[in-house]
Amino acid sequence: MTDAVGSIDMPDAEDEAQESKKKSRKGGKRGKKGPLGRLALFYRQIVAELRKVVWPTRSQLTTYTTVVIVFVVIMIGLVTVIDLGFQEAVKYVFG
């Protein structure tokens, strides 16, 4: 059971003592490695994450690429029409 200040079972002084023990500890295995060891660890973590990626099949990739290209062409057309409209409006106003 807890209240607004802290745990009833564990006073605040004990909470602070446990936090200081955690903070005083060094970085463990990572803390002892040099810059090359940390770089190697980083590289291994990147490779491990890339193994988890679900890569799209060729047909999915073709579909996604087609959708993106069509969307970009539509947006280019829309922006072009709006730009031409503003151009004509400016010509009409400023003459």
PDB file of C-alpha atoms in Angstrom:
ATOM      1  CA  MET A   1       0.000   0.000   0.000  1.00  0.00           C
ATOM      2  CA  THR A   2       1.358   3.426  -0.885  1.00  0.00           C
ATOM      3  CA  ASP A   3       0.491   6.988  -0.041  1.00  0.00           C
ATOM      4  CA  ALA A   4       1.314  10.298  -1.709  1.00  0.00           C
ATOM      5  CA  VAL A   5       4.769  10.515  -0.085  1.00  0.00           C
ATOM      6  CA  GLY A   6       6.100   7.008  -0.604  1.00  0.00           C
ATOM      7  CA  SER A   7       5.769   3.415   0.446  1.00  0.00           C
ATOM      8  CA  ILE A   8       4.480   2.643   3.932  1.00  0.00           C
ATOM      9  CA  ASP A   9       6.501  -0.561   4.036  1.00  0.00           C
ATOM     10  CA  MET A  10       9.782   1.136   3.099  1.00  0.00           C
ATOM     11  CA  PRO A  11      10.676   4.570   4.525  1.00  0.00           C
ATOM     12  CA  ASP A  12      12.102   7.301   2.292  1.00  0.00           C
ATOM     13  CA  ALA A  13      15.604   6.930   3.748  1.00  0.00           C
ATOM     14  CA  GLU A  14      15.813   3.333   2.548  1.00  0.00           C
ATOM     15  CA  ASP A  15      14.535   4.377  -0.883  1.00  0.00           C
ATOM     16  CA  GLU A  16      17.336   6.905  -1.197  1.00  0.00           C
ATOM     17  CA  ALA A  17      19.941   4.374  -0.013  1.00  0.00           C
ATOM     18  CA  GLN A  18      18.878   1.900  -2.688  1.00  0.00           C
ATOM     19  CA  GLU A  19      18.925   4.592  -5.392  1.00  0.00           C
ATOM     20  CA  SER A  20      22.450   5.635  -4.415  1.00  0.00           C
ATOM     21  CA  LYS A  21      23.623   2.004  -4.665  1.00  0.00           C
ATOM     22  CA  LYS A  22      22.233   1.802  -8.184  1.00  0.00           C
ATOM     23  CA  LYS A  23      23.833   5.081  -9.217  1.00  0.00           C
ATOM     24  CA  SER A  24      27.250   4.270  -7.769  1.00  0.00           C
ATOM     25  CA  ARG A  25      27.622   1.183  -9.932  1.00  0.00           C
ATOM     26  CA  LYS A  26      29.512   1.661 -13.173  1.00  0.00           C
ATOM     27  CA  GLY A  27      28.091   0.793 -16.567  1.00  0.00           C
ATOM     28  CA  GLY A  28      28.726  -2.923 -16.146  1.00  0.00           C
ATOM     29  CA  LYS A  29      30.128  -4.699 -19.190  1.00  0.00           C
ATOM     30  CA  ARG A  30      29.567  -1.685 -21.420  1.00  0.00           C
ATOM     31  CA  GLY A  31      31.396   0.621 -19.042  1.00  0.00           C
ATOM     32  CA  LYS A  32      34.559  -1.487 -19.184  1.00  0.00           C
ATOM     33  CA  LYS A  33      34.787  -1.596 -22.973  1.00  0.00           C
ATOM     34  CA  GLY A  34      36.733   0.980 -24.909  1.00  0.00           C
ATOM     35  CA  PRO A  35      35.444   2.945 -27.867  1.00  0.00           C
ATOM     36  CA  LEU A  36      36.094   0.081 -30.310  1.00  0.00           C
ATOM     37  CA  GLY A  37      34.244  -2.375 -28.094  1.00  0.00           C
ATOM     38  CA  ARG A  38      31.270  -0.046 -27.885  1.00  0.00           C
ATOM     39  CA  LEU A  39      31.361   0.427 -31.658  1.00  0.00           C
ATOM     40  CA  ALA A  40      31.400  -3.361 -32.151  1.00  0.00           C
ATOM     41  CA  LEU A  41      28.463  -3.706 -29.750  1.00  0.00           C
ATOM     42  CA  PHE A  42      26.577  -1.025 -31.673  1.00  0.00           C
ATOM     43  CA  TYR A  43      27.254  -2.851 -34.956  1.00  0.00           C
ATOM     44  CA  ARG A  44      26.060  -6.178 -33.501  1.00  0.00           C
ATOM     45  CA  GLN A  45      22.879  -4.515 -32.263  1.00  0.00           C
ATOM     46  CA  ILE A  46      22.242  -3.044 -35.729  1.00  0.00           C
ATOM     47  CA  VAL A  47      22.640  -6.460 -37.367  1.00  0.00           C
ATOM     48  CA  ALA A  48      20.345  -8.043 -34.752  1.00  0.00           C
ATOM     49  CA  GLU A  49      17.659  -5.426 -35.394  1.00  0.00           C
ATOM     50  CA  LEU A  50      17.929  -5.818 -39.181  1.00  0.00           C
ATOM     51  CA  ARG A  51      17.327  -9.563 -38.786  1.00  0.00           C
ATOM     52  CA  LYS A  52      13.987  -8.741 -37.146  1.00  0.00           C
ATOM     53  CA  VAL A  53      12.812  -6.645 -40.112  1.00  0.00           C
ATOM     54  CA  VAL A  54      10.094  -8.162 -42.291  1.00  0.00           C
ATOM     55  CA  TRP A  55      11.275  -7.333 -45.797  1.00  0.00           C
ATOM     56  CA  PRO A  56       8.619  -6.846 -48.514  1.00  0.00           C
ATOM     57  CA  THR A  57       8.358  -9.261 -51.403  1.00  0.00           C
ATOM     58  CA  ARG A  58       9.078  -8.100 -54.942  1.00  0.00           C
ATOM     59  CA  SER A  59       5.376  -7.732 -55.753  1.00  0.00           C
ATOM     60  CA  GLN A  60       4.738  -5.718 -52.575  1.00  0.00           C
ATOM     61  CA  LEU A  61       7.711  -3.494 -53.362  1.00  0.00           C
ATOM     62  CA  THR A  62       6.438  -2.929 -56.908  1.00  0.00           C
ATOM     63  CA  THR A  63       2.980  -2.073 -55.590  1.00  0.00           C
ATOM     64  CA  TYR A  64       4.316   0.355 -52.970  1.00  0.00           C
ATOM     65  CA  THR A  65       6.596   2.032 -55.499  1.00  0.00           C
ATOM     66  CA  THR A  66       3.761   2.442 -57.998  1.00  0.00           C
ATOM     67  CA  VAL A  67       1.472   3.943 -55.348  1.00  0.00           C
ATOM     68  CA  VAL A  68       4.149   6.437 -54.304  1.00  0.00           C
ATOM     69  CA  ILE A  69       4.917   7.491 -57.892  1.00  0.00           C
ATOM     70  CA  VAL A  70       1.214   7.941 -58.717  1.00  0.00           C
ATOM     71  CA  PHE A  71       0.670   9.975 -55.544  1.00  0.00           C
ATOM     72  CA  VAL A  72       3.655  12.219 -56.318  1.00  0.00           C
ATOM     73  CA  VAL A  73       2.447  12.804 -59.899  1.00  0.00           C
ATOM     74  CA  ILE A  74      -1.033  13.714 -58.622  1.00  0.00           C
ATOM     75  CA  MET A  75       0.440  16.128 -56.065  1.00  0.00           C
ATOM     76  CA  ILE A  76       2.658  17.727 -58.735  1.00  0.00           C
ATOM     77  CA  GLY A  77      -0.418  18.238 -60.921  1.00  0.00           C
ATOM     78  CA  LEU A  78      -2.392  19.724 -58.017  1.00  0.00           C
ATOM     79  CA  VAL A  79       0.370  22.139 -57.052  1.00  0.00           C
ATOM     80  CA  THR A  80       0.835  23.128 -60.717  1.00  0.00           C
ATOM     81  CA  VAL A  81      -2.878  23.912 -61.127  1.00  0.00           C
ATOM     82  CA  ILE A  82      -2.933  25.952 -57.903  1.00  0.00           C
ATOM     83  CA  ASP A  83       0.231  27.797 -58.952  1.00  0.00           C
ATOM     84  CA  LEU A  84      -1.201  28.643 -62.360  1.00  0.00           C
ATOM     85  CA  GLY A  85      -4.386  29.847 -60.673  1.00  0.00           C
ATOM     86  CA  PHE A  86      -2.427  32.156 -58.361  1.00  0.00           C
ATOM     87  CA  GLN A  87      -0.378  33.353 -61.332  1.00  0.00           C
ATOM     88  CA  GLU A  88      -3.501  34.335 -63.243  1.00  0.00           C
ATOM     89  CA  ALA A  89      -4.974  35.991 -60.120  1.00  0.00           C
ATOM     90  CA  VAL A  90      -1.814  38.081 -59.638  1.00  0.00           C
ATOM     91  CA  LYS A  91      -1.800  39.071 -63.322  1.00  0.00           C
ATOM     92  CA  TYR A  92      -5.452  40.126 -63.047  1.00  0.00           C
ATOM     93  CA  VAL A  93      -4.904  42.170 -59.850  1.00  0.00           C
ATOM     94  CA  PHE A  94      -1.577  43.806 -60.730  1.00  0.00           C
ATOM     95  CA  GLY A  95      -2.068  43.783 -64.420  1.00  0.00           C
TER      96      GLY A  95
END
